[in-house]
Amino acid sequence: MSLEAAEVAHLLLALIVLLTAAHLGGHLFARLRQPQVIGEIAGGLVLGPTVLGEFAPGAWHWLFPAGGATASVLGAFYQLGMLLLVYLTGAELRARRETGGQRTITYAAISGLALPFAFGLAVASAVHTGDLAGPNGSPAALALVFGMAVAVTSVPVISRIMLDLGILRTLFARIVLAVAVIEDILLYVVLAIVLGMAQARGADAYGLWASYGSDELAPTVAYFTVVPLLFLALSLWLGPRLFVRLSRSRANVLERRSPLAFRLVVVFLLCAACGGLGIDPIFGALVAGMCVAGASGAQAERSQETLRQVSLGFFVPVYFAIVGIKLDLVRHFDPVFFCWFLALACLVKSASVWLGARLAGESSAAARNLAVAMNARGGPGIVLASVAFGAHVINENFFTSLVLLSIVTSQFAGFWLGRIVSGSKPLMPGRSGETAGSGAGREPLVEDAR
């Protein structure tokens, strides 16, 4: 349970380098008005095989060894950072209760999610994608990952972009965020199905299904579809009220001594519950965020803010820096595949959102702006890549392309909307109050566009 002094020193040095690179990269990209997450990944990229490993392989292998105590502990920090990022995303999803533009929201959500997802499934089924699969990547699981990669939209990234541009309280922002919330929730449901199918195929299967389930595809898909949905529904029905009641109980010594510790216990408890059911713990982190966000009051807000600061100051930057380290653009990047995959994902997603907005009666310019904004994949796209790669559903080449897809689409969305706003052009022509200066709105929970 303990490390040698030399191992502790080595681990601390690795963490110092990771944190410094992540925050320097994030600061630089923030100054350039780019999503901070891209800078944090870029900081890790410099420390990985693409740069440091290429020019100083001895130093890279020593600082970030493939095995041993340092690798194991950094792997644990990587997992905790991802869980806390998803927890904060869940809290952000719960906090977003947008009103207005229901017709456009409905059409854009249906068209902008169903069409890209179905198209992605069709392409993955029609084209040979076996060279993208990992050891646990069945054709069905790989097709689901492909479909979600085409369809997903990022709430944190696009909300931060619109906050910086001063348009977070516009109808345009409400429509984009409402659709993105729906898409992100469905992303994690589909991700639970994919991971369930993967772990059912693997030798390291765990949880209820591993003990009593079947190896056949149909019951496996049914279980990992129904159980996550039931878990989500029951948690959202009972969770917020139960959390508020427990947090106010005089018998809750943990809440009175440390509200932060109580929130962490809730997160870890729901993650462990998902693990017991055979669902990936990441789904429990999402549900925990949605449950805890229902609490109100000054004490609850202070506790949530403290956890957010700890997460975004340490764990999440370490996670994104390690994502950057995992990117090997020298040996595991296929530029031909990435270019056609990027073009396909952007074209299908943008065209689907544009079609939905036009069917809802929006102008062509408004539909075009909505399409570009909802094409940003950001943090959820990176989480999709990380989890699918960690579960051995996809290989390193596809992982690299998924991360780069999230980065490029997020940058382009920021550039496009910034150009519209700087030119004082209406985001939704024909509607009032849809230009820059319409109000920055409150700062989102995941404030640095992860």
GROMACS .gro file of C-alpha atoms in nm:
model
  450
    1MET     CA    1   0.000   0.000   0.000
    2SER     CA    2   0.304   0.230   0.010
    3LEU     CA    3   0.571   0.346  -0.233
    4GLU     CA    4   0.944   0.374  -0.190
    5ALA     CA    5   1.085   0.725  -0.145
    6ALA     CA    6   1.240   0.716  -0.492
    7GLU     CA    7   0.907   0.613  -0.646
    8VAL     CA    8   0.727   0.896  -0.466
    9ALA     CA    9   0.984   1.149  -0.590
   10HIS     CA   10   0.954   1.016  -0.946
   11LEU     CA   11   0.574   1.032  -0.933
   12LEU     CA   12   0.573   1.387  -0.797
   13LEU     CA   13   0.813   1.499  -1.068
   14ALA     CA   14   0.590   1.347  -1.336
   15LEU     CA   15   0.284   1.522  -1.187
   16ILE     CA   16   0.469   1.854  -1.170
   17VAL     CA   17   0.564   1.829  -1.537
   18LEU     CA   18   0.211   1.721  -1.638
   19LEU     CA   19   0.034   1.996  -1.443
   20THR     CA   20   0.273   2.266  -1.559
   21ALA     CA   21   0.248   2.167  -1.924
   22ALA     CA   22  -0.132   2.138  -1.907
   23HIS     CA   23  -0.186   2.476  -1.741
   24LEU     CA   24   0.068   2.655  -1.959
   25GLY     CA   25  -0.096   2.514  -2.269
   26GLY     CA   26  -0.442   2.599  -2.139
   27HIS     CA   27  -0.334   2.954  -2.055
   28LEU     CA   28  -0.181   3.007  -2.397
   29PHE     CA   29  -0.490   2.884  -2.580
   30ALA     CA   30  -0.718   3.089  -2.354
   31ARG     CA   31  -0.517   3.400  -2.446
   32LEU     CA   32  -0.572   3.306  -2.810
   33ARG     CA   33  -0.947   3.277  -2.738
   34GLN     CA   34  -0.940   2.905  -2.808
   35PRO     CA   35  -1.092   2.630  -2.590
   36GLN     CA   36  -0.863   2.568  -2.294
   37VAL     CA   37  -0.897   2.191  -2.325
   38ILE     CA   38  -0.708   2.203  -2.655
   39GLY     CA   39  -0.415   2.374  -2.486
   40GLU     CA   40  -0.410   2.117  -2.207
   41ILE     CA   41  -0.402   1.834  -2.461
   42ALA     CA   42  -0.131   2.018  -2.656
   43GLY     CA   43   0.076   2.039  -2.338
   44GLY     CA   44   0.051   1.662  -2.303
   45LEU     CA   45   0.124   1.615  -2.673
   46VAL     CA   46   0.460   1.789  -2.626
   47LEU     CA   47   0.542   1.546  -2.344
   48GLY     CA   48   0.435   1.238  -2.540
   49PRO     CA   49   0.586   1.021  -2.812
   50THR     CA   50   0.506   1.279  -3.081
   51VAL     CA   51   0.756   1.539  -2.951
   52LEU     CA   52   0.954   1.443  -2.639
   53GLY     CA   53   0.957   1.074  -2.729
   54GLU     CA   54   1.078   1.156  -3.080
   55PHE     CA   55   1.358   1.397  -2.986
   56ALA     CA   56   1.454   1.268  -2.639
   57PRO     CA   57   1.327   0.909  -2.614
   58GLY     CA   58   1.542   0.828  -2.310
   59ALA     CA   59   1.401   1.119  -2.109
   60TRP     CA   60   1.046   1.034  -2.217
   61HIS     CA   61   1.073   0.668  -2.118
   62TRP     CA   62   1.226   0.763  -1.783
   63LEU     CA   63   0.970   1.033  -1.699
   64PHE     CA   64   0.662   0.839  -1.812
   65PRO     CA   65   0.746   0.467  -1.793
   66ALA     CA   66   0.508   0.214  -1.943
   67GLY     CA   67   0.490   0.014  -1.619
   68GLY     CA   68   0.564   0.036  -1.250
   69ALA     CA   69   0.433   0.254  -0.968
   70THR     CA   70   0.438   0.583  -1.159
   71ALA     CA   71   0.238   0.441  -1.449
   72SER     CA   72  -0.018   0.284  -1.214
   73VAL     CA   73  -0.073   0.598  -1.006
   74LEU     CA   74  -0.090   0.823  -1.312
   75GLY     CA   75  -0.345   0.581  -1.456
   76ALA     CA   76  -0.554   0.623  -1.141
   77PHE     CA   77  -0.533   1.003  -1.167
   78TYR     CA   78  -0.633   0.974  -1.533
   79GLN     CA   79  -0.945   0.775  -1.441
   80LEU     CA   80  -1.035   1.010  -1.153
   81GLY     CA   81  -0.993   1.312  -1.380
   82MET     CA   82  -1.223   1.160  -1.639
   83LEU     CA   83  -1.486   1.068  -1.377
   84LEU     CA   84  -1.482   1.417  -1.225
   85LEU     CA   85  -1.502   1.576  -1.571
   86VAL     CA   86  -1.810   1.368  -1.649
   87TYR     CA   87  -1.952   1.452  -1.304
   88LEU     CA   88  -1.917   1.824  -1.377
   89THR     CA   89  -2.071   1.770  -1.720
   90GLY     CA   90  -2.369   1.599  -1.555
   91ALA     CA   91  -2.410   1.895  -1.321
   92GLU     CA   92  -2.400   2.130  -1.618
   93LEU     CA   93  -2.661   1.925  -1.805
   94ARG     CA   94  -2.894   1.936  -1.504
   95ALA     CA   95  -2.846   2.310  -1.464
   96ARG     CA   96  -2.942   2.378  -1.826
   97ARG     CA   97  -3.319   2.423  -1.839
   98GLU     CA   98  -3.352   2.635  -2.147
   99THR     CA   99  -3.683   2.776  -2.266
  100GLY     CA  100  -3.789   2.926  -2.597
  101GLY     CA  101  -3.747   2.802  -2.951
  102GLN     CA  102  -3.909   2.466  -2.874
  103ARG     CA  103  -3.998   2.398  -3.236
  104THR     CA  104  -3.641   2.451  -3.354
  105ILE     CA  105  -3.505   2.253  -3.057
  106THR     CA  106  -3.731   1.959  -3.140
  107TYR     CA  107  -3.652   1.951  -3.510
  108ALA     CA  108  -3.279   2.013  -3.463
  109ALA     CA  109  -3.254   1.748  -3.190
  110ILE     CA  110  -3.432   1.482  -3.393
  111SER     CA  111  -3.266   1.561  -3.724
  112GLY     CA  112  -2.926   1.658  -3.579
  113LEU     CA  113  -2.895   1.344  -3.369
  114ALA     CA  114  -3.090   1.068  -3.545
  115LEU     CA  115  -2.961   1.133  -3.898
  116PRO     CA  116  -2.587   1.156  -3.816
  117PHE     CA  117  -2.609   0.859  -3.581
  118ALA     CA  118  -2.791   0.647  -3.838
  119PHE     CA  119  -2.555   0.758  -4.114
  120GLY     CA  120  -2.253   0.676  -3.898
  121LEU     CA  121  -2.393   0.331  -3.825
  122ALA     CA  122  -2.456   0.275  -4.196
  123VAL     CA  123  -2.106   0.382  -4.297
  124ALA     CA  124  -1.945   0.170  -4.027
  125SER     CA  125  -2.148  -0.129  -4.145
  126ALA     CA  126  -2.088  -0.074  -4.516
  127VAL     CA  127  -1.718   0.015  -4.504
  128HIS     CA  128  -1.452  -0.219  -4.372
  129THR     CA  129  -1.369  -0.082  -4.026
  130GLY     CA  130  -1.196  -0.387  -3.883
  131ASP     CA  131  -0.861  -0.206  -3.887
  132LEU     CA  132  -1.008   0.050  -3.643
  133ALA     CA  133  -1.116  -0.205  -3.382
  134GLY     CA  134  -0.941  -0.301  -3.062
  135PRO     CA  135  -0.933  -0.652  -2.909
  136ASN     CA  136  -1.285  -0.612  -2.762
  137GLY     CA  137  -1.428  -0.420  -3.056
  138SER     CA  138  -1.715  -0.618  -3.203
  139PRO     CA  139  -1.864  -0.482  -3.528
  140ALA     CA  140  -2.175  -0.366  -3.339
  141ALA     CA  141  -1.978  -0.184  -3.066
  142LEU     CA  142  -1.747  -0.023  -3.322
  143ALA     CA  143  -2.045   0.093  -3.529
  144LEU     CA  144  -2.202   0.256  -3.220
  145VAL     CA  145  -1.880   0.443  -3.144
  146PHE     CA  146  -1.856   0.554  -3.507
  147GLY     CA  147  -2.217   0.674  -3.504
  148MET     CA  148  -2.182   0.870  -3.179
  149ALA     CA  149  -1.856   1.027  -3.298
  150VAL     CA  150  -2.045   1.170  -3.594
  151ALA     CA  151  -2.351   1.277  -3.392
  152VAL     CA  152  -2.229   1.418  -3.058
  153THR     CA  153  -2.222   1.787  -2.957
  154SER     CA  154  -2.031   1.935  -2.662
  155VAL     CA  155  -2.221   2.133  -2.398
  156PRO     CA  156  -1.913   2.266  -2.210
  157VAL     CA  157  -1.715   2.380  -2.513
  158ILE     CA  158  -1.995   2.556  -2.696
  159SER     CA  159  -2.129   2.716  -2.376
  160ARG     CA  160  -1.785   2.863  -2.302
  161ILE     CA  161  -1.747   2.989  -2.658
  162MET     CA  162  -2.083   3.165  -2.638
  163LEU     CA  163  -2.006   3.301  -2.291
  164ASP     CA  164  -1.683   3.459  -2.419
  165LEU     CA  165  -1.869   3.609  -2.716
  166GLY     CA  166  -2.143   3.757  -2.495
  167ILE     CA  167  -2.429   3.559  -2.651
  168LEU     CA  168  -2.505   3.303  -2.379
  169ARG     CA  169  -2.848   3.451  -2.302
  170THR     CA  170  -2.967   3.470  -2.660
  171LEU     CA  171  -3.229   3.245  -2.813
  172PHE     CA  172  -2.955   3.107  -3.037
  173ALA     CA  173  -2.760   2.988  -2.731
  174ARG     CA  174  -3.070   2.842  -2.567
  175ILE     CA  175  -3.146   2.635  -2.876
  176VAL     CA  176  -2.788   2.510  -2.915
  177LEU     CA  177  -2.752   2.415  -2.547
  178ALA     CA  178  -3.092   2.248  -2.523
  179VAL     CA  179  -3.012   2.024  -2.820
  180ALA     CA  180  -2.660   1.956  -2.691
  181VAL     CA  181  -2.795   1.847  -2.351
  182ILE     CA  182  -3.020   1.587  -2.518
  183GLU     CA  183  -2.733   1.462  -2.733
  184ASP     CA  184  -2.486   1.436  -2.445
  185ILE     CA  185  -2.726   1.236  -2.227
  186LEU     CA  186  -2.789   0.994  -2.513
  187LEU     CA  187  -2.414   0.976  -2.577
  188TYR     CA  188  -2.350   0.838  -2.231
  189VAL     CA  189  -2.639   0.593  -2.258
  190VAL     CA  190  -2.499   0.459  -2.586
  191LEU     CA  191  -2.151   0.460  -2.435
  192ALA     CA  192  -2.277   0.242  -2.149
  193ILE     CA  193  -2.412  -0.003  -2.409
  194VAL     CA  194  -2.081  -0.007  -2.599
  195LEU     CA  195  -1.874  -0.061  -2.286
  196GLY     CA  196  -2.109  -0.331  -2.163
  197MET     CA  197  -2.074  -0.517  -2.492
  198ALA     CA  198  -1.696  -0.476  -2.478
  199GLN     CA  199  -1.650  -0.600  -2.123
  200ALA     CA  200  -1.883  -0.893  -2.191
  201ARG     CA  201  -1.636  -1.001  -2.462
  202GLY     CA  202  -1.325  -0.938  -2.253
  203ALA     CA  203  -1.148  -1.157  -2.002
  204ASP     CA  204  -1.178  -0.884  -1.737
  205ALA     CA  205  -1.559  -0.876  -1.730
  206TYR     CA  206  -1.708  -0.758  -1.402
  207GLY     CA  207  -2.037  -0.695  -1.226
  208LEU     CA  208  -2.379  -0.857  -1.229
  209TRP     CA  209  -2.382  -0.940  -1.600
  210ALA     CA  210  -2.042  -1.108  -1.585
  211SER     CA  211  -2.174  -1.343  -1.315
  212TYR     CA  212  -2.519  -1.424  -1.451
  213GLY     CA  213  -2.533  -1.296  -1.809
  214SER     CA  214  -2.509  -1.460  -2.149
  215ASP     CA  215  -2.246  -1.447  -2.423
  216GLU     CA  216  -2.513  -1.398  -2.691
  217LEU     CA  217  -2.541  -1.058  -2.856
  218ALA     CA  218  -2.917  -0.997  -2.824
  219PRO     CA  219  -2.951  -1.039  -2.444
  220THR     CA  220  -2.624  -0.849  -2.392
  221VAL     CA  221  -2.749  -0.549  -2.591
  222ALA     CA  222  -3.088  -0.567  -2.419
  223TYR     CA  223  -2.933  -0.572  -2.072
  224PHE     CA  224  -2.691  -0.287  -2.136
  225THR     CA  225  -2.968  -0.080  -2.293
  226VAL     CA  226  -3.241  -0.131  -2.033
  227VAL     CA  227  -3.029  -0.123  -1.717
  228PRO     CA  228  -2.853   0.212  -1.783
  229LEU     CA  229  -3.186   0.372  -1.878
  230LEU     CA  230  -3.353   0.238  -1.563
  231PHE     CA  231  -3.056   0.347  -1.353
  232LEU     CA  232  -3.075   0.696  -1.504
  233ALA     CA  233  -3.452   0.724  -1.461
  234LEU     CA  234  -3.455   0.602  -1.100
  235SER     CA  235  -3.157   0.819  -1.008
  236LEU     CA  236  -3.312   1.134  -1.154
  237TRP     CA  237  -3.645   1.054  -0.989
  238LEU     CA  238  -3.515   0.975  -0.641
  239GLY     CA  239  -3.157   1.102  -0.642
  240PRO     CA  240  -3.195   1.481  -0.610
  241ARG     CA  241  -3.454   1.460  -0.331
  242LEU     CA  242  -3.257   1.191  -0.147
  243PHE     CA  243  -2.935   1.390  -0.179
  244VAL     CA  244  -3.099   1.707  -0.042
  245ARG     CA  245  -3.254   1.515   0.247
  246LEU     CA  246  -2.926   1.346   0.337
  247SER     CA  247  -2.726   1.667   0.308
  248ARG     CA  248  -2.963   1.841   0.550
  249SER     CA  249  -2.982   1.554   0.798
  250ARG     CA  250  -2.826   1.620   1.139
  251ALA     CA  251  -2.713   1.258   1.143
  252ASN     CA  252  -2.494   1.316   0.836
  253VAL     CA  253  -2.164   1.379   1.014
  254LEU     CA  254  -1.973   1.366   0.686
  255GLU     CA  255  -2.173   1.656   0.537
  256ARG     CA  256  -2.125   1.868   0.848
  257ARG     CA  257  -1.752   1.800   0.869
  258SER     CA  258  -1.678   1.824   0.496
  259PRO     CA  259  -1.948   1.885   0.232
  260LEU     CA  260  -1.680   1.825  -0.032
  261ALA     CA  261  -1.612   1.478   0.107
  262PHE     CA  262  -1.984   1.401   0.109
  263ARG     CA  263  -2.013   1.491  -0.258
  264LEU     CA  264  -1.714   1.278  -0.346
  265VAL     CA  265  -1.866   0.986  -0.156
  266VAL     CA  266  -2.188   1.026  -0.358
  267VAL     CA  267  -1.992   1.031  -0.684
  268PHE     CA  268  -1.784   0.727  -0.595
  269LEU     CA  269  -2.086   0.541  -0.456
  270LEU     CA  270  -2.284   0.579  -0.780
  271CYS     CA  271  -1.976   0.487  -0.983
  272ALA     CA  272  -1.933   0.174  -0.771
  273ALA     CA  273  -2.304   0.093  -0.808
  274CYS     CA  274  -2.267   0.107  -1.186
  275GLY     CA  275  -1.964  -0.118  -1.161
  276GLY     CA  276  -2.168  -0.367  -0.961
  277LEU     CA  277  -2.428  -0.374  -1.237
  278GLY     CA  278  -2.159  -0.425  -1.499
  279ILE     CA  279  -2.199  -0.069  -1.633
  280ASP     CA  280  -1.889   0.144  -1.673
  281PRO     CA  281  -1.839   0.376  -1.370
  282ILE     CA  282  -1.836   0.678  -1.601
  283PHE     CA  283  -2.215   0.651  -1.626
  284GLY     CA  284  -2.242   0.672  -1.248
  285ALA     CA  285  -2.036   0.992  -1.250
  286LEU     CA  286  -2.274   1.149  -1.502
  287VAL     CA  287  -2.579   1.053  -1.293
  288ALA     CA  288  -2.412   1.180  -0.974
  289GLY     CA  289  -2.360   1.520  -1.131
  290MET     CA  290  -2.722   1.538  -1.239
  291CYS     CA  291  -2.842   1.440  -0.889
  292VAL     CA  292  -2.616   1.673  -0.691
  293ALA     CA  293  -2.698   1.970  -0.916
  294GLY     CA  294  -3.054   1.960  -0.780
  295ALA     CA  295  -2.937   2.092  -0.441
  296SER     CA  296  -2.978   2.465  -0.378
  297GLY     CA  297  -2.858   2.709  -0.116
  298ALA     CA  298  -2.536   2.892  -0.035
  299GLN     CA  299  -2.371   2.593   0.132
  300ALA     CA  300  -2.448   2.363  -0.161
  301GLU     CA  301  -2.312   2.617  -0.409
  302ARG     CA  302  -1.992   2.665  -0.207
  303SER     CA  303  -1.937   2.290  -0.185
  304GLN     CA  304  -1.996   2.244  -0.556
  305GLU     CA  305  -1.763   2.533  -0.635
  306THR     CA  306  -1.490   2.382  -0.416
  307LEU     CA  307  -1.517   2.046  -0.590
  308ARG     CA  308  -1.518   2.218  -0.927
  309GLN     CA  309  -1.202   2.413  -0.843
  310VAL     CA  310  -1.020   2.102  -0.718
  311SER     CA  311  -1.127   1.904  -1.025
  312LEU     CA  312  -1.046   2.170  -1.283
  313GLY     CA  313  -0.727   2.276  -1.107
  314PHE     CA  314  -0.571   1.932  -1.075
  315PHE     CA  315  -0.753   1.617  -1.184
  316VAL     CA  316  -0.904   1.729  -1.516
  317PRO     CA  317  -0.586   1.898  -1.648
  318VAL     CA  318  -0.392   1.582  -1.561
  319TYR     CA  319  -0.652   1.379  -1.751
  320PHE     CA  320  -0.630   1.594  -2.064
  321ALA     CA  321  -0.250   1.607  -2.049
  322ILE     CA  322  -0.238   1.227  -2.037
  323VAL     CA  323  -0.478   1.220  -2.334
  324GLY     CA  324  -0.218   1.430  -2.515
  325ILE     CA  325   0.058   1.191  -2.412
  326LYS     CA  326  -0.144   0.901  -2.553
  327LEU     CA  327  -0.159   1.072  -2.894
  328ASP     CA  328   0.117   0.941  -3.119
  329LEU     CA  329   0.099   1.144  -3.438
  330VAL     CA  330   0.416   0.983  -3.571
  331ARG     CA  331   0.319   0.614  -3.557
  332HIS     CA  332  -0.056   0.604  -3.502
  333PHE     CA  333  -0.201   0.876  -3.723
  334ASP     CA  334  -0.344   0.806  -4.066
  335PRO     CA  335  -0.391   1.146  -4.236
  336VAL     CA  336  -0.592   1.000  -4.524
  337PHE     CA  337  -0.844   0.832  -4.294
  338PHE     CA  338  -0.860   1.138  -4.068
  339CYS     CA  339  -0.931   1.377  -4.355
  340TRP     CA  340  -1.221   1.173  -4.495
  341PHE     CA  341  -1.354   1.099  -4.146
  342LEU     CA  342  -1.338   1.470  -4.054
  343ALA     CA  343  -1.511   1.569  -4.378
  344LEU     CA  344  -1.777   1.301  -4.335
  345ALA     CA  345  -1.851   1.384  -3.970
  346CYS     CA  346  -1.867   1.760  -4.027
  347LEU     CA  347  -2.073   1.740  -4.346
  348VAL     CA  348  -2.329   1.492  -4.211
  349LYS     CA  349  -2.368   1.659  -3.871
  350SER     CA  350  -2.390   2.012  -4.010
  351ALA     CA  351  -2.628   1.916  -4.291
  352SER     CA  352  -2.856   1.731  -4.048
  353VAL     CA  353  -2.880   2.024  -3.806
  354TRP     CA  354  -2.927   2.267  -4.095
  355LEU     CA  355  -3.211   2.053  -4.231
  356GLY     CA  356  -3.383   2.035  -3.892
  357ALA     CA  357  -3.358   2.411  -3.842
  358ARG     CA  358  -3.494   2.479  -4.190
  359LEU     CA  359  -3.786   2.242  -4.133
  360ALA     CA  360  -3.857   2.437  -3.814
  361GLY     CA  361  -3.886   2.756  -4.018
  362GLU     CA  362  -3.548   2.917  -3.948
  363SER     CA  363  -3.371   3.119  -4.216
  364SER     CA  364  -3.083   2.968  -4.410
  365ALA     CA  365  -2.830   3.188  -4.226
  366ALA     CA  366  -2.969   3.093  -3.884
  367ALA     CA  367  -2.968   2.725  -3.977
  368ARG     CA  368  -2.609   2.754  -4.095
  369ASN     CA  369  -2.495   2.914  -3.768
  370LEU     CA  370  -2.676   2.650  -3.564
  371ALA     CA  371  -2.516   2.376  -3.774
  372VAL     CA  372  -2.163   2.505  -3.716
  373ALA     CA  373  -2.218   2.555  -3.342
  374MET     CA  374  -2.357   2.205  -3.293
  375ASN     CA  375  -2.067   2.054  -3.485
  376ALA     CA  376  -1.831   2.120  -3.190
  377ARG     CA  377  -1.753   1.793  -3.013
  378GLY     CA  378  -1.511   1.905  -2.742
  379GLY     CA  379  -1.492   1.721  -2.409
  380PRO     CA  380  -1.763   1.459  -2.474
  381GLY     CA  381  -1.595   1.358  -2.797
  382ILE     CA  382  -1.263   1.319  -2.616
  383VAL     CA  383  -1.428   1.120  -2.335
  384LEU     CA  384  -1.586   0.895  -2.600
  385ALA     CA  385  -1.243   0.836  -2.750
  386SER     CA  386  -1.074   0.778  -2.412
  387VAL     CA  387  -1.331   0.534  -2.278
  388ALA     CA  388  -1.365   0.337  -2.602
  389PHE     CA  389  -0.986   0.312  -2.629
  390GLY     CA  390  -0.950   0.215  -2.263
  391ALA     CA  391  -1.210  -0.060  -2.308
  392HIS     CA  392  -1.018  -0.186  -2.616
  393VAL     CA  393  -1.316  -0.122  -2.843
  394ILE     CA  394  -1.106   0.093  -3.077
  395ASN     CA  395  -0.736   0.094  -3.159
  396GLU     CA  396  -0.484   0.374  -3.119
  397ASN     CA  397  -0.524   0.501  -3.476
  398PHE     CA  398  -0.898   0.557  -3.433
  399PHE     CA  399  -0.843   0.706  -3.086
  400THR     CA  400  -0.607   0.965  -3.233
  401SER     CA  401  -0.855   1.056  -3.508
  402LEU     CA  402  -1.144   1.091  -3.260
  403VAL     CA  403  -0.946   1.327  -3.036
  404LEU     CA  404  -0.831   1.537  -3.331
  405LEU     CA  405  -1.189   1.549  -3.462
  406SER     CA  406  -1.302   1.696  -3.129
  407ILE     CA  407  -1.022   1.953  -3.134
  408VAL     CA  408  -1.070   2.071  -3.493
  409THR     CA  409  -1.449   2.100  -3.475
  410SER     CA  410  -1.433   2.294  -3.148
  411GLN     CA  411  -1.181   2.539  -3.290
  412PHE     CA  412  -1.382   2.592  -3.607
  413ALA     CA  413  -1.704   2.658  -3.414
  414GLY     CA  414  -1.529   2.925  -3.207
  415PHE     CA  415  -1.379   3.086  -3.517
  416TRP     CA  416  -1.710   3.088  -3.706
  417LEU     CA  417  -1.922   3.233  -3.426
  418GLY     CA  418  -1.652   3.486  -3.341
  419ARG     CA  419  -1.652   3.609  -3.700
  420ILE     CA  420  -2.031   3.646  -3.697
  421VAL     CA  421  -2.037   3.832  -3.367
  422SER     CA  422  -1.739   4.058  -3.443
  423GLY     CA  423  -1.917   4.169  -3.759
  424SER     CA  424  -2.231   4.252  -3.556
  425LYS     CA  425  -2.430   4.018  -3.777
  426PRO     CA  426  -2.745   3.852  -3.641
  427LEU     CA  427  -2.704   3.490  -3.539
  428MET     CA  428  -3.066   3.420  -3.627
  429PRO     CA  429  -3.185   3.669  -3.890
  430GLY     CA  430  -3.551   3.755  -3.848
  431ARG     CA  431  -3.540   3.728  -3.467
  432SER     CA  432  -3.470   4.015  -3.230
  433GLY     CA  433  -3.183   4.031  -2.983
  434GLU     CA  434  -2.963   3.776  -3.155
  435THR     CA  435  -2.641   3.974  -3.199
  436ALA     CA  436  -2.335   4.035  -2.984
  437GLY     CA  437  -2.402   4.218  -2.661
  438SER     CA  438  -2.728   4.037  -2.597
  439GLY     CA  439  -2.596   3.930  -2.258
  440ALA     CA  440  -2.316   3.706  -2.144
  441GLY     CA  441  -2.524   3.510  -1.899
  442ARG     CA  442  -2.399   3.331  -1.594
  443GLU     CA  443  -2.073   3.146  -1.601
  444PRO     CA  444  -2.122   2.777  -1.673
  445LEU     CA  445  -2.019   2.515  -1.420
  446VAL     CA  446  -1.759   2.369  -1.652
  447GLU     CA  447  -1.619   2.710  -1.711
  448ASP     CA  448  -1.311   2.640  -1.918
  449ALA     CA  449  -1.472   2.467  -2.212
  450ARG     CA  450  -1.408   2.105  -2.137
   0.00000   0.00000   0.00000
